[in-house]
Short mmCIF file of C-alpha atoms in Angstrom, two decimals:
data_model
loop_
_atom_site.label_atom_id
_atom_site.label_comp_id
_atom_site.label_asym_id
_atom_site.label_seq_id
_atom_site.Cartn_x
_atom_site.Cartn_y
_atom_site.Cartn_z
CA MET A 1 0.06 -0.04 -0.03
CA ASN A 2 1.60 3.14 -1.08
CA PHE A 3 -0.33 5.73 0.71
CA THR A 4 0.57 7.12 3.86
CA VAL A 5 -2.02 7.85 6.98
CA PRO A 6 -1.38 11.84 6.19
CA GLN A 7 -2.02 11.24 2.41
CA ILE A 8 -5.13 9.40 2.86
CA ALA A 9 -6.23 11.91 5.47
CA LYS A 10 -6.12 14.61 2.93
CA MET A 11 -8.38 13.01 0.97
CA ILE A 12 -11.13 12.67 3.36
CA ASP A 13 -13.96 14.95 3.88
CA HIS A 14 -15.00 14.05 7.44
CA SER A 15 -19.20 13.94 7.57
CA ILE A 16 -21.09 15.61 10.44
CA LEU A 17 -24.37 15.82 8.80
CA ARG A 18 -26.62 13.69 10.58
CA PRO A 19 -29.83 15.50 11.39
CA GLU A 20 -29.98 14.01 15.01
CA PHE A 21 -26.37 15.43 15.79
CA THR A 22 -25.84 17.64 18.73
CA LEU A 23 -23.44 20.72 19.05
CA GLU A 24 -21.33 18.28 21.18
CA ASP A 25 -21.26 15.80 18.37
CA VAL A 26 -20.17 18.62 16.18
CA ARG A 27 -17.30 19.68 18.38
CA GLU A 28 -16.13 16.20 18.66
CA GLY A 29 -16.31 15.62 14.96
CA CYS A 30 -14.09 18.77 14.37
CA ALA A 31 -11.68 17.08 17.17
CA VAL A 32 -11.26 14.43 14.76
CA ALA A 33 -10.80 16.54 11.95
CA ARG A 34 -8.21 18.56 13.44
CA LYS A 35 -6.48 15.17 14.98
CA TYR A 36 -6.04 13.66 11.55
CA ASP A 37 -5.83 16.79 9.52
CA VAL A 38 -8.06 15.76 7.02
CA ALA A 39 -8.84 17.67 4.03
CA SER A 40 -12.01 19.28 5.17
CA VAL A 41 -15.13 18.65 7.34
CA CYS A 42 -18.65 18.83 5.95
CA VAL A 43 -21.34 20.18 8.40
CA ARG A 44 -24.74 21.01 8.21
CA PRO A 45 -25.26 24.74 7.07
CA CYS A 46 -26.16 25.79 10.73
CA ASP A 47 -22.81 24.35 12.07
CA VAL A 48 -20.28 26.28 9.85
CA PRO A 49 -19.71 29.01 12.70
CA VAL A 50 -18.92 26.67 15.16
CA ALA A 51 -16.49 24.49 12.77
CA ALA A 52 -15.09 27.23 11.31
CA GLU A 53 -14.23 28.91 14.85
CA LEU A 54 -12.96 25.13 15.97
CA LEU A 55 -10.92 24.51 13.10
CA ARG A 56 -9.34 28.19 12.65
CA GLY A 57 -5.65 28.19 12.29
CA THR A 58 -5.62 24.40 10.97
CA ARG A 59 -5.36 23.13 7.29
CA VAL A 60 -8.92 21.60 7.61
CA ALA A 61 -11.12 23.26 5.35
CA VAL A 62 -14.87 23.84 6.34
CA GLY A 63 -17.36 22.81 3.88
CA THR A 64 -21.21 22.54 4.06
CA VAL A 65 -23.90 21.25 2.05
CA ILE A 66 -26.70 23.33 -0.23
CA GLY A 67 -30.08 21.97 -1.16
CA PHE A 68 -29.50 19.05 1.07
CA PRO A 69 -30.51 16.40 0.97
CA HIS A 70 -33.13 16.56 -2.05
CA GLY A 71 -31.96 19.19 -4.55
CA ASP A 72 -35.24 20.88 -4.86
CA SER A 73 -34.78 24.13 -3.13
CA PRO A 74 -35.56 27.05 -5.52
CA THR A 75 -32.36 28.52 -7.06
CA GLU A 76 -32.32 31.88 -5.29
CA VAL A 77 -32.46 29.89 -2.07
CA LYS A 78 -29.40 27.78 -2.89
CA VAL A 79 -27.62 30.85 -3.85
CA ALA A 80 -28.48 32.77 -0.61
CA GLU A 81 -27.55 29.35 1.55
CA THR A 82 -24.24 29.54 -0.35
CA GLU A 83 -23.54 33.32 0.24
CA LEU A 84 -24.03 32.89 3.98
CA ALA A 85 -22.02 29.78 4.14
CA VAL A 86 -18.99 31.55 2.72
CA HIS A 87 -19.59 34.51 4.50
CA GLN A 88 -19.54 32.30 7.82
CA GLY A 89 -16.18 30.60 6.79
CA ALA A 90 -17.19 27.81 4.40
CA THR A 91 -14.54 27.34 1.66
CA GLU A 92 -16.09 24.10 -0.09
CA ILE A 93 -19.65 23.89 -1.01
CA ASP A 94 -21.25 20.64 -1.73
CA MET A 95 -24.66 21.54 -3.74
CA VAL A 96 -27.45 18.88 -4.69
CA LEU A 97 -28.48 19.49 -8.25
CA ASN A 98 -31.91 19.74 -8.96
CA ILE A 99 -32.83 15.91 -9.79
CA GLY A 100 -36.04 16.20 -10.90
CA TRP A 101 -34.85 18.80 -13.45
CA LEU A 102 -32.10 16.52 -14.67
CA ARG A 103 -34.44 13.35 -14.59
CA SER A 104 -37.07 15.66 -16.96
CA GLY A 105 -33.98 16.29 -19.30
CA ASP A 106 -33.82 20.24 -18.69
CA ILE A 107 -30.06 20.12 -18.60
CA ALA A 108 -30.13 23.96 -19.18
CA ALA A 109 -31.65 24.47 -16.32
CA VAL A 110 -29.52 22.34 -14.31
CA GLU A 111 -26.32 23.85 -15.63
CA HIS A 112 -27.74 27.37 -14.91
CA GLU A 113 -28.48 26.50 -11.44
CA ILE A 114 -24.98 25.36 -10.76
CA GLY A 115 -23.42 28.20 -12.41
CA GLN A 116 -25.17 30.43 -10.22
CA VAL A 117 -24.09 28.47 -7.16
CA VAL A 118 -20.36 28.53 -8.45
CA LYS A 119 -20.79 32.48 -9.17
CA ALA A 120 -22.17 32.85 -5.41
CA ALA A 121 -19.27 30.70 -4.20
CA GLY A 122 -16.68 33.02 -5.30
CA ALA A 123 -13.19 31.33 -4.14
CA ALA A 124 -14.93 28.34 -2.71
CA HIS A 125 -14.87 25.26 -4.48
CA VAL A 126 -18.06 23.72 -5.58
CA LYS A 127 -18.74 20.09 -5.55
CA VAL A 128 -22.01 18.86 -7.35
CA ILE A 129 -23.79 16.24 -5.53
CA LEU A 130 -25.69 14.04 -8.61
CA GLU A 131 -27.68 11.40 -6.23
CA THR A 132 -26.82 8.74 -8.80
CA ALA A 133 -29.02 6.21 -7.07
CA TYR A 134 -32.00 8.12 -8.85
CA LEU A 135 -30.13 8.40 -12.36
CA THR A 136 -29.51 6.60 -15.66
CA ASP A 137 -26.04 6.42 -17.08
CA GLU A 138 -27.05 8.80 -19.64
CA GLN A 139 -28.35 11.49 -17.16
CA LYS A 140 -25.12 11.08 -14.86
CA LEU A 141 -22.85 11.72 -17.92
CA ALA A 142 -25.38 14.68 -18.83
CA ALA A 143 -24.79 15.88 -15.15
CA CYS A 144 -21.24 15.63 -15.15
CA TRP A 145 -20.97 17.55 -18.43
CA ALA A 146 -23.41 20.37 -17.01
CA SER A 147 -21.18 20.62 -13.77
CA GLU A 148 -18.04 21.28 -15.78
CA ARG A 149 -19.56 23.36 -17.94
CA ALA A 150 -20.77 25.70 -14.93
CA GLY A 151 -17.46 25.68 -13.15
CA ALA A 152 -17.60 23.09 -10.76
CA ALA A 153 -14.80 21.69 -9.21
CA PHE A 154 -15.87 18.29 -8.29
CA VAL A 155 -18.60 16.13 -9.34
CA LYS A 156 -19.93 13.76 -6.42
CA THR A 157 -21.88 10.76 -6.00
CA SER A 158 -24.18 10.99 -3.38
CA THR A 159 -25.80 12.60 -0.18
CA GLY A 160 -25.71 9.49 1.60
CA PHE A 161 -29.44 9.57 2.46
CA ALA A 162 -30.65 7.85 -0.72
CA PRO A 163 -31.12 4.13 -1.04
CA LYS A 164 -27.87 3.51 -2.69
CA GLY A 165 -24.43 5.52 -2.36
CA ALA A 166 -21.19 5.40 -4.35
CA THR A 167 -20.49 2.38 -6.70
CA ILE A 168 -16.99 1.72 -8.50
CA ASP A 169 -19.11 1.72 -11.83
CA ASP A 170 -20.70 5.07 -11.41
CA LEU A 171 -17.46 6.56 -10.21
CA ALA A 172 -15.52 5.11 -13.25
CA LEU A 173 -17.96 6.56 -15.43
CA MET A 174 -18.23 10.11 -13.82
CA ARG A 175 -14.30 10.23 -13.98
CA SER A 176 -14.34 9.26 -17.65
CA ALA A 177 -16.93 12.18 -18.20
CA VAL A 178 -15.11 15.19 -17.15
CA SER A 179 -11.68 16.45 -17.82
CA PRO A 180 -8.60 16.49 -15.58
CA LYS A 181 -9.53 19.86 -13.87
CA VAL A 182 -12.56 18.53 -12.38
CA GLN A 183 -12.22 15.88 -9.60
CA VAL A 184 -14.46 13.17 -8.40
CA LYS A 185 -15.64 12.55 -4.73
CA ALA A 186 -17.27 9.40 -3.64
CA SER A 187 -19.77 9.62 -0.62
CA GLY A 188 -22.27 7.25 0.65
CA GLY A 189 -21.11 4.03 1.96
CA VAL A 190 -17.30 4.81 2.10
CA ARG A 191 -16.90 2.95 5.48
CA SER A 192 -13.72 1.10 4.81
CA LEU A 193 -10.02 1.51 3.82
CA ASP A 194 -10.34 -1.30 1.11
CA THR A 195 -13.41 0.49 -0.31
CA MET A 196 -11.20 3.74 -0.37
CA MET A 197 -8.39 2.15 -2.36
CA ALA A 198 -10.36 0.29 -4.64
CA MET A 199 -12.34 3.79 -5.37
CA ALA A 200 -9.09 5.49 -5.74
CA ALA A 201 -7.91 3.24 -8.32
CA VAL A 202 -10.48 4.47 -10.57
CA GLY A 203 -9.83 8.20 -10.00
CA VAL A 204 -11.50 9.36 -7.25
CA THR A 205 -9.61 12.07 -5.02
CA ARG A 206 -11.93 13.10 -2.04
CA PHE A 207 -14.09 10.87 0.30
CA GLY A 208 -17.00 11.77 2.21
CA THR A 209 -16.86 9.67 5.25
CA SER A 210 -17.88 9.42 8.92
CA SER A 211 -15.50 6.61 9.44
CA THR A 212 -12.45 8.37 9.45
CA THR A 213 -11.00 7.37 12.53
CA GLU A 214 -11.60 3.59 11.76
CA ILE A 215 -9.95 4.13 8.14
CA LEU A 216 -6.91 5.74 9.34
CA GLN A 217 -6.57 3.60 12.20
CA ASP A 218 -6.74 0.39 10.01
CA LEU A 219 -4.18 1.79 7.54
CA ALA A 220 -1.82 2.70 10.26
CA ARG A 221 -1.89 -0.93 11.83
CA ARG A 222 -1.29 -2.34 8.49
CA GLN A 223 1.79 -0.24 8.16
CA VAL A 224 3.03 -1.45 11.54
CA ALA A 225 2.22 -4.77 10.46
CA VAL A 226 4.30 -4.46 7.22
CA SER A 227 7.07 -2.80 8.97
CA ALA A 228 7.18 -5.74 11.47
CA GLY A 229 7.39 -8.24 8.63
CA ARG A 230 10.33 -6.70 7.02
CA ALA A 231 12.37 -6.39 10.42
#
């Protein structure tokens, strides 16, 4: 295994999104993110100010979700959510595209909305959540193409709240659909190191997971075992 623990950590968006989480849960999640120096935390919109304060001075970015989890908020609301999140300290924006518009074939409306969120985000990176569980392969491709044309930094599989999360086939399809300047994020069901490694092999560079501690501890144990075997 060629990845180090710090390298894998910088591929993780530590997810703190469950609706029942308390403020103490959010603080504990941010502590995990700080301990392992992950790429970012992904918190509920109401938790952005707390996370921004807790992670100030670290290399951990603060991300949040927009139009979550159904993607059906009016564009104006998604734009307002984005502007507020950035103002409060978010530097990564994970937006759910309008799934109904996409399934209806109104790609122009989907692309326009993504572009409006990208504009509102300014320097913050926008990750577009497709919610692949509800889409055909043709719709997934159309969403990826629209996301790139609209200026998104990432395309992302799932919210984690649909019937199915990230799959290798979907990730490979998404990676093939966008140019190298657009990254691919896996989310939904990323709970083990082996899953991460299989997804990284098809070009995934960012992972949304709440299993950060388990994944990184597993990698550390394996590396110790390998080192011991060489001694």
